[in-house]
């Protein structure tokens, strides 16, 4: 077996101990005589799995009691529609556009009401985050929508927009569980699980109770937060195996890493290793304003598209895969989510130094 260092933006690496547990339990979960993949979602054993997964998420993220948790199909992209369908009670919402996903979210919401793009960082190719304190939000906005970590451009919010009486909605697909989060600052948090939490196939929403129950009457049952949450994410067959895997990842964070404060320490150390090298290099370059640099997705370029291509090919050969940047921005991107070991980043930096020396 030769496992590579996988820098993919998603689906991405899972912690090795999690995969090993899944492997051990693959043919028989506990003494159930069957695999989790084969189990009725209505069985007592599975009920234990889904309940424990939610409980673990609540413990790890310290979710207050007045927030509900639901598991949804259709990935984060379906949340782009669910948020306005369920929350746009005034017919209006404020969106901050800081990259492709927040732009898609705003476009989707336009189908359901008036979307005001109150700030954007498009003027500098999404290399920064607009200062929330200088943005004029609307009093009659149903919510403010942000993408907290911009997976493609490698930026993140360091300060959250907060407006009295207007709930903050955040797409946290690529930063959830990377550091402690004060859930009470948000009305709703959602994330696709395939970046930092589990294999693909699901999104999770954490919703403040008072925001439930106001969906547009035409909202399909499957896209109604309340319907799914009232049924404890068992309105229909949920993505059973993905939920099980999410439970294993949460237990890894809880018991082996030691919680989100320690997770953040590790993530900061990995990111610093890479950014410090990028800043010292005359060959590679990171375009993001320092303050807003993501600790999950690190973008960089070499002096030319030809060298970018050469770099990605030689890196893959050496066991560092999926370093090619998103097709819309080019260059390179190293996604260093929770599961990427420190050693993976160390070795990548060594490889980059060698490549620089050979090609500068
Ligand atoms: C990956 C990603 C998405 C899209 O997720 P899907 O589950 O593929 O729909 C949305 N937002 C962010 C921030 C992402 O990183």
mmCIF file with all atom_site columns, C-alpha atoms and ligand atoms in Angstrom, residues 74-78 80 101 147 149 151 171-174 192 194-195 202 337, ligand 1:
data_model
loop_
_atom_site.group_PDB
_atom_site.id
_atom_site.type_symbol
_atom_site.label_atom_id
_atom_site.label_alt_id
_atom_site.label_comp_id
_atom_site.label_asym_id
_atom_site.label_entity_id
_atom_site.label_seq_id
_atom_site.pdbx_PDB_ins_code
_atom_site.Cartn_x
_atom_site.Cartn_y
_atom_site.Cartn_z
_atom_site.occupancy
_atom_site.B_iso_or_equiv
_atom_site.pdbx_formal_charge
_atom_site.auth_seq_id
_atom_site.auth_comp_id
_atom_site.auth_asym_id
_atom_site.auth_atom_id
_atom_site.pdbx_PDB_model_num
ATOM   1  C CA . UNK A 1 74  ? -27.876 17.369 -2.466 1.00 0.00 ? 74  UNK A CA 1
ATOM   2  C CA . UNK A 1 75  ? -24.635 18.791 -1.099 1.00 0.00 ? 75  UNK A CA 1
ATOM   3  C CA . UNK A 1 76  ? -23.940 22.412 -0.256 1.00 0.00 ? 76  UNK A CA 1
ATOM   4  C CA . UNK A 1 77  ? -25.293 23.530 -3.642 1.00 0.00 ? 77  UNK A CA 1
ATOM   5  C CA . UNK A 1 78  ? -28.822 22.501 -2.654 1.00 0.00 ? 78  UNK A CA 1
ATOM   6  C CA . UNK A 1 80  ? -28.066 27.644 -1.896 1.00 0.00 ? 80  UNK A CA 1
ATOM   7  C CA . UNK A 1 101 ? -19.628 29.699 -4.341 1.00 0.00 ? 101 UNK A CA 1
ATOM   8  C CA . UNK A 1 147 ? -19.153 32.053 2.409  1.00 0.00 ? 147 UNK A CA 1
ATOM   9  C CA . UNK A 1 149 ? -13.867 30.210 3.705  1.00 0.00 ? 149 UNK A CA 1
ATOM   10 C CA . UNK A 1 151 ? -12.219 27.227 -1.205 1.00 0.00 ? 151 UNK A CA 1
ATOM   11 C CA . UNK A 1 171 ? -21.562 28.440 4.021  1.00 0.00 ? 171 UNK A CA 1
ATOM   12 C CA . UNK A 1 172 ? -18.804 26.751 6.034  1.00 0.00 ? 172 UNK A CA 1
ATOM   13 C CA . UNK A 1 173 ? -18.222 23.823 3.668  1.00 0.00 ? 173 UNK A CA 1
ATOM   14 C CA . UNK A 1 174 ? -14.460 24.202 3.603  1.00 0.00 ? 174 UNK A CA 1
ATOM   15 C CA . UNK A 1 192 ? -21.163 20.014 2.467  1.00 0.00 ? 192 UNK A CA 1
ATOM   16 C CA . UNK A 1 194 ? -16.817 16.162 1.674  1.00 0.00 ? 194 UNK A CA 1
ATOM   17 C CA . UNK A 1 195 ? -14.108 18.713 2.527  1.00 0.00 ? 195 UNK A CA 1
ATOM   18 C CA . UNK A 1 202 ? -24.522 15.097 2.362  1.00 0.00 ? 202 UNK A CA 1
ATOM   19 C CA . UNK A 1 337 ? -7.800  20.172 5.725  1.00 0.00 ? 337 UNK A CA 1
HETATM 20 C C1 . LIG B 2 .   ? -17.318 22.580 -2.285 1.00 0.00 ? 1   LIG B C1 1
HETATM 21 C C2 . LIG B 2 .   ? -18.096 23.746 -1.880 1.00 0.00 ? 1   LIG B C2 1
HETATM 22 C C3 . LIG B 2 .   ? -19.436 23.919 -2.260 1.00 0.00 ? 1   LIG B C3 1
HETATM 23 C C4 . LIG B 2 .   ? -20.154 22.955 -3.157 1.00 0.00 ? 1   LIG B C4 1
HETATM 24 O O1 . LIG B 2 .   ? -20.413 21.789 -2.486 1.00 0.00 ? 1   LIG B O1 1
HETATM 25 P P1 . LIG B 2 .   ? -21.300 20.628 -3.141 1.00 0.00 ? 1   LIG B P1 1
HETATM 26 O O2 . LIG B 2 .   ? -21.515 19.728 -1.959 1.00 0.00 ? 1   LIG B O2 1
HETATM 27 O O3 . LIG B 2 .   ? -20.472 20.013 -4.215 1.00 0.00 ? 1   LIG B O3 1
HETATM 28 O O4 . LIG B 2 .   ? -22.552 21.205 -3.666 1.00 0.00 ? 1   LIG B O4 1
HETATM 29 C C5 . LIG B 2 .   ? -20.101 25.027 -1.784 1.00 0.00 ? 1   LIG B C5 1
HETATM 30 N N1 . LIG B 2 .   ? -19.494 25.932 -0.996 1.00 0.00 ? 1   LIG B N1 1
HETATM 31 C C6 . LIG B 2 .   ? -18.202 25.808 -0.629 1.00 0.00 ? 1   LIG B C6 1
HETATM 32 C C7 . LIG B 2 .   ? -17.578 26.846 0.254  1.00 0.00 ? 1   LIG B C7 1
HETATM 33 C C8 . LIG B 2 .   ? -17.462 24.715 -1.062 1.00 0.00 ? 1   LIG B C8 1
HETATM 34 O O5 . LIG B 2 .   ? -16.179 24.599 -0.694 1.00 0.00 ? 1   LIG B O5 1
#
